[in-house]
Amino acid sequence: MGAALSERDWAILRSVDQHRFLTVRQLHDLHFNELSPVSGLRISQRALARLRQWRVLGTLERRIGGLRAGSSGLVHYVDVIGDKLLRTETGRPVRRRYTAPSRTFLDHTLAVAESHIGLITAHLHGKLEVLRSEVETAAWRTYQGIGGALLTLRPDLYMETAGSVGGEMVSTWFLERDMGSESIPTLVKKSREYASYRSTGIEQEHSGGSFPLIVWCMTATRAATAEQRRSDLRSRIERDARLPAELFRIISPNQLIELVQRGGDL
């Protein structure tokens, strides 16, 4: 079966595996962006239908936008044949079993993918440069805490970027996507985990002495609620003596590209 997949088919499979779930539009933006919007969508839907037929990819029962969204609302995951192909390629011995995600988990996962793909798309259009990117588990950092306890920092995304193509100034980022479902004290606690990890100096040893900026990319069901939550978190971080406020950026999703282009200044 692997020989029947084109280079683009393999790239699609790896992208879905990397992000866990991706929509038709997200896959179109990643792998068919050089085509016109109309033909690109048609060709991407045809390619994805073929991969579904071969069980390289599967789709969730729930669609983004509901049933009226049609095939454009399908959310893809790696199906049994795709998993077998990836295990053969990587040597991964354990089969990844599919379980239907909760709505909260799926919404968050797709939001993380949206931030990542938005940056990759900006890179492809020459608006900035993505030098390295790691999504969720690949971005996690394991370290020893107080008393030798083994701890894991779990950012949603790690990025190394330049504000322009070929730019000499490289910025590093840990990104957290908040969908409005966690309390502000929970976000402050997570922010303290970053401060704890920073104090170990591990990350600085691998990045020339600097620590990544920590971006809280926050949204909610209502725009007013999201703005209030951003304000509340910003205030709590600034008042917390244990947190280096200068390391945190608290933004809405539509500010991410500009933030990266400016190297952290808004």
Short mmCIF file of N, CA and C in Angstrom, two decimals, residues 94-169:
data_model
loop_
_atom_site.label_atom_id
_atom_site.label_comp_id
_atom_site.label_asym_id
_atom_site.label_seq_id
_atom_site.Cartn_x
_atom_site.Cartn_y
_atom_site.Cartn_z
N VAL A 94 4.08 -0.13 18.77
CA VAL A 94 2.75 -0.20 19.35
C VAL A 94 1.73 0.42 18.42
N ARG A 95 0.66 -0.29 18.18
CA ARG A 95 -0.42 0.25 17.37
C ARG A 95 -1.14 1.34 18.13
N ARG A 96 -1.38 2.47 17.48
CA ARG A 96 -2.11 3.58 18.10
C ARG A 96 -3.59 3.32 17.94
N ARG A 97 -4.26 3.13 19.05
CA ARG A 97 -5.69 2.83 19.00
C ARG A 97 -6.51 4.12 18.98
N TYR A 98 -7.49 4.14 18.12
CA TYR A 98 -8.35 5.32 17.99
C TYR A 98 -9.47 5.27 19.02
N THR A 99 -9.67 6.37 19.71
CA THR A 99 -10.82 6.53 20.58
C THR A 99 -11.47 7.87 20.24
N ALA A 100 -12.80 7.89 20.26
CA ALA A 100 -13.52 9.12 19.92
C ALA A 100 -13.21 10.19 20.96
N PRO A 101 -12.79 11.38 20.53
CA PRO A 101 -12.43 12.43 21.48
C PRO A 101 -13.67 13.14 22.03
N SER A 102 -13.52 13.72 23.21
CA SER A 102 -14.57 14.58 23.73
C SER A 102 -14.59 15.86 22.90
N ARG A 103 -15.69 16.57 22.97
CA ARG A 103 -15.79 17.82 22.20
C ARG A 103 -14.73 18.82 22.68
N THR A 104 -14.52 18.89 24.01
CA THR A 104 -13.53 19.83 24.55
C THR A 104 -12.14 19.52 24.03
N PHE A 105 -11.77 18.23 24.06
CA PHE A 105 -10.45 17.82 23.58
C PHE A 105 -10.30 18.10 22.09
N LEU A 106 -11.33 17.78 21.30
CA LEU A 106 -11.25 17.99 19.86
C LEU A 106 -11.15 19.47 19.53
N ASP A 107 -11.95 20.30 20.17
CA ASP A 107 -11.91 21.74 19.90
C ASP A 107 -10.53 22.30 20.20
N HIS A 108 -9.94 21.87 21.31
CA HIS A 108 -8.61 22.36 21.69
C HIS A 108 -7.57 21.87 20.70
N THR A 109 -7.63 20.59 20.32
CA THR A 109 -6.66 20.02 19.40
C THR A 109 -6.70 20.72 18.05
N LEU A 110 -7.90 20.98 17.54
CA LEU A 110 -8.04 21.67 16.26
C LEU A 110 -7.57 23.12 16.36
N ALA A 111 -7.76 23.74 17.54
CA ALA A 111 -7.30 25.12 17.73
C ALA A 111 -5.78 25.19 17.72
N VAL A 112 -5.13 24.22 18.36
CA VAL A 112 -3.67 24.16 18.33
C VAL A 112 -3.19 23.99 16.89
N ALA A 113 -3.84 23.09 16.17
CA ALA A 113 -3.50 22.88 14.75
C ALA A 113 -3.70 24.16 13.95
N GLU A 114 -4.77 24.90 14.26
CA GLU A 114 -5.05 26.14 13.54
C GLU A 114 -3.93 27.17 13.74
N SER A 115 -3.44 27.28 14.98
CA SER A 115 -2.33 28.20 15.24
C SER A 115 -1.08 27.76 14.49
N HIS A 116 -0.77 26.48 14.55
CA HIS A 116 0.41 25.96 13.87
C HIS A 116 0.32 26.15 12.37
N ILE A 117 -0.81 25.76 11.80
CA ILE A 117 -0.98 25.85 10.35
C ILE A 117 -1.00 27.30 9.90
N GLY A 118 -1.56 28.19 10.72
CA GLY A 118 -1.53 29.61 10.38
C GLY A 118 -0.11 30.13 10.24
N LEU A 119 0.78 29.69 11.13
CA LEU A 119 2.18 30.10 11.05
C LEU A 119 2.88 29.46 9.85
N ILE A 120 2.59 28.19 9.60
CA ILE A 120 3.18 27.51 8.44
C ILE A 120 2.72 28.18 7.15
N THR A 121 1.44 28.53 7.07
CA THR A 121 0.90 29.20 5.88
C THR A 121 1.55 30.57 5.69
N ALA A 122 1.74 31.31 6.79
CA ALA A 122 2.42 32.60 6.70
C ALA A 122 3.85 32.42 6.21
N HIS A 123 4.49 31.34 6.63
CA HIS A 123 5.84 31.02 6.14
C HIS A 123 5.81 30.76 4.63
N LEU A 124 4.84 29.98 4.18
CA LEU A 124 4.75 29.65 2.76
C LEU A 124 4.49 30.89 1.91
N HIS A 125 3.83 31.89 2.48
CA HIS A 125 3.52 33.13 1.76
C HIS A 125 4.60 34.19 1.96
N GLY A 126 5.69 33.82 2.62
CA GLY A 126 6.81 34.74 2.77
C GLY A 126 6.61 35.84 3.80
N LYS A 127 5.65 35.67 4.72
CA LYS A 127 5.37 36.71 5.72
C LYS A 127 6.28 36.59 6.95
N LEU A 128 6.83 35.42 7.18
CA LEU A 128 7.75 35.16 8.28
C LEU A 128 8.46 33.85 7.95
N GLU A 129 9.33 33.41 8.84
CA GLU A 129 10.05 32.15 8.58
C GLU A 129 9.92 31.24 9.79
N VAL A 130 9.45 30.03 9.55
CA VAL A 130 9.38 29.01 10.58
C VAL A 130 10.60 28.10 10.42
N LEU A 131 11.48 28.12 11.40
CA LEU A 131 12.70 27.33 11.34
C LEU A 131 12.52 25.96 11.96
N ARG A 132 11.64 25.87 12.94
CA ARG A 132 11.39 24.60 13.62
C ARG A 132 10.04 24.68 14.30
N SER A 133 9.31 23.58 14.31
CA SER A 133 8.03 23.56 15.02
C SER A 133 7.79 22.16 15.58
N GLU A 134 7.25 22.12 16.78
CA GLU A 134 6.91 20.86 17.45
C GLU A 134 5.52 21.01 18.05
N VAL A 135 4.66 20.04 17.80
CA VAL A 135 3.28 20.09 18.26
C VAL A 135 3.10 19.15 19.44
N GLU A 136 2.47 19.65 20.48
CA GLU A 136 2.08 18.91 21.68
C GLU A 136 3.15 17.93 22.15
N THR A 137 2.94 16.61 22.10
CA THR A 137 3.86 15.68 22.75
C THR A 137 5.31 15.88 22.31
N ALA A 138 5.54 16.25 21.05
CA ALA A 138 6.91 16.50 20.58
C ALA A 138 7.49 17.75 21.22
N ALA A 139 6.62 18.66 21.70
CA ALA A 139 7.06 19.91 22.31
C ALA A 139 7.24 19.79 23.82
N TRP A 140 6.84 18.67 24.41
CA TRP A 140 6.89 18.52 25.86
C TRP A 140 8.33 18.42 26.35
N ARG A 141 8.56 18.88 27.56
CA ARG A 141 9.87 18.88 28.19
C ARG A 141 9.79 18.15 29.53
N THR A 142 10.63 17.14 29.72
CA THR A 142 10.70 16.40 30.98
C THR A 142 11.93 16.86 31.76
N TYR A 143 11.74 17.10 33.04
CA TYR A 143 12.85 17.61 33.87
C TYR A 143 12.63 17.20 35.32
N GLN A 144 13.68 17.37 36.13
CA GLN A 144 13.60 17.04 37.54
C GLN A 144 13.22 18.27 38.35
N GLY A 145 12.20 18.12 39.18
CA GLY A 145 11.76 19.20 40.05
C GLY A 145 12.43 19.11 41.40
N ILE A 146 11.86 19.83 42.34
CA ILE A 146 12.40 19.82 43.71
C ILE A 146 12.31 18.41 44.28
N GLY A 147 13.42 17.96 44.88
CA GLY A 147 13.45 16.64 45.47
C GLY A 147 13.68 15.52 44.46
N GLY A 148 13.97 15.90 43.20
CA GLY A 148 14.26 14.90 42.18
C GLY A 148 13.05 14.31 41.50
N ALA A 149 11.86 14.85 41.78
CA ALA A 149 10.65 14.35 41.14
C ALA A 149 10.71 14.62 39.63
N LEU A 150 10.29 13.64 38.84
CA LEU A 150 10.29 13.79 37.39
C LEU A 150 9.01 14.50 36.96
N LEU A 151 9.17 15.66 36.33
CA LEU A 151 8.04 16.48 35.93
C LEU A 151 8.03 16.66 34.41
N THR A 152 6.87 16.95 33.86
CA THR A 152 6.75 17.19 32.42
C THR A 152 6.00 18.48 32.17
N LEU A 153 6.65 19.39 31.47
CA LEU A 153 6.01 20.61 31.00
C LEU A 153 5.32 20.28 29.68
N ARG A 154 4.07 20.67 29.52
CA ARG A 154 3.28 20.26 28.36
C ARG A 154 2.77 21.45 27.54
N PRO A 155 3.64 22.14 26.84
CA PRO A 155 3.16 23.20 25.94
C PRO A 155 2.39 22.59 24.77
N ASP A 156 1.50 23.38 24.20
CA ASP A 156 0.76 22.93 23.02
C ASP A 156 1.62 23.00 21.77
N LEU A 157 2.56 23.94 21.76
CA LEU A 157 3.36 24.17 20.55
C LEU A 157 4.69 24.81 20.93
N TYR A 158 5.76 24.37 20.28
CA TYR A 158 7.06 25.03 20.40
C TYR A 158 7.48 25.48 19.01
N MET A 159 7.97 26.71 18.90
CA MET A 159 8.33 27.25 17.60
C MET A 159 9.66 27.99 17.67
N GLU A 160 10.43 27.91 16.59
CA GLU A 160 11.58 28.77 16.37
C GLU A 160 11.32 29.51 15.07
N THR A 161 11.32 30.84 15.14
CA THR A 161 10.90 31.64 13.99
C THR A 161 11.80 32.85 13.78
N ALA A 162 11.74 33.39 12.58
CA ALA A 162 12.30 34.70 12.27
C ALA A 162 11.16 35.57 11.78
N GLY A 163 11.22 36.86 12.10
CA GLY A 163 10.12 37.75 11.75
C GLY A 163 9.96 37.98 10.26
N SER A 164 11.00 37.67 9.49
CA SER A 164 10.94 37.78 8.03
C SER A 164 11.78 36.66 7.44
N VAL A 165 11.55 36.35 6.18
CA VAL A 165 12.31 35.28 5.53
C VAL A 165 13.78 35.67 5.47
N GLY A 166 14.64 34.84 6.02
CA GLY A 166 16.06 35.13 6.04
C GLY A 166 16.48 36.08 7.15
N GLY A 167 15.54 36.44 8.03
CA GLY A 167 15.85 37.36 9.12
C GLY A 167 16.88 36.76 10.07
N GLU A 168 17.76 37.61 10.58
CA GLU A 168 18.84 37.14 11.45
C GLU A 168 18.37 36.92 12.88
N MET A 169 17.36 37.65 13.32
CA MET A 169 16.87 37.54 14.69
C MET A 169 15.90 36.37 14.81
#
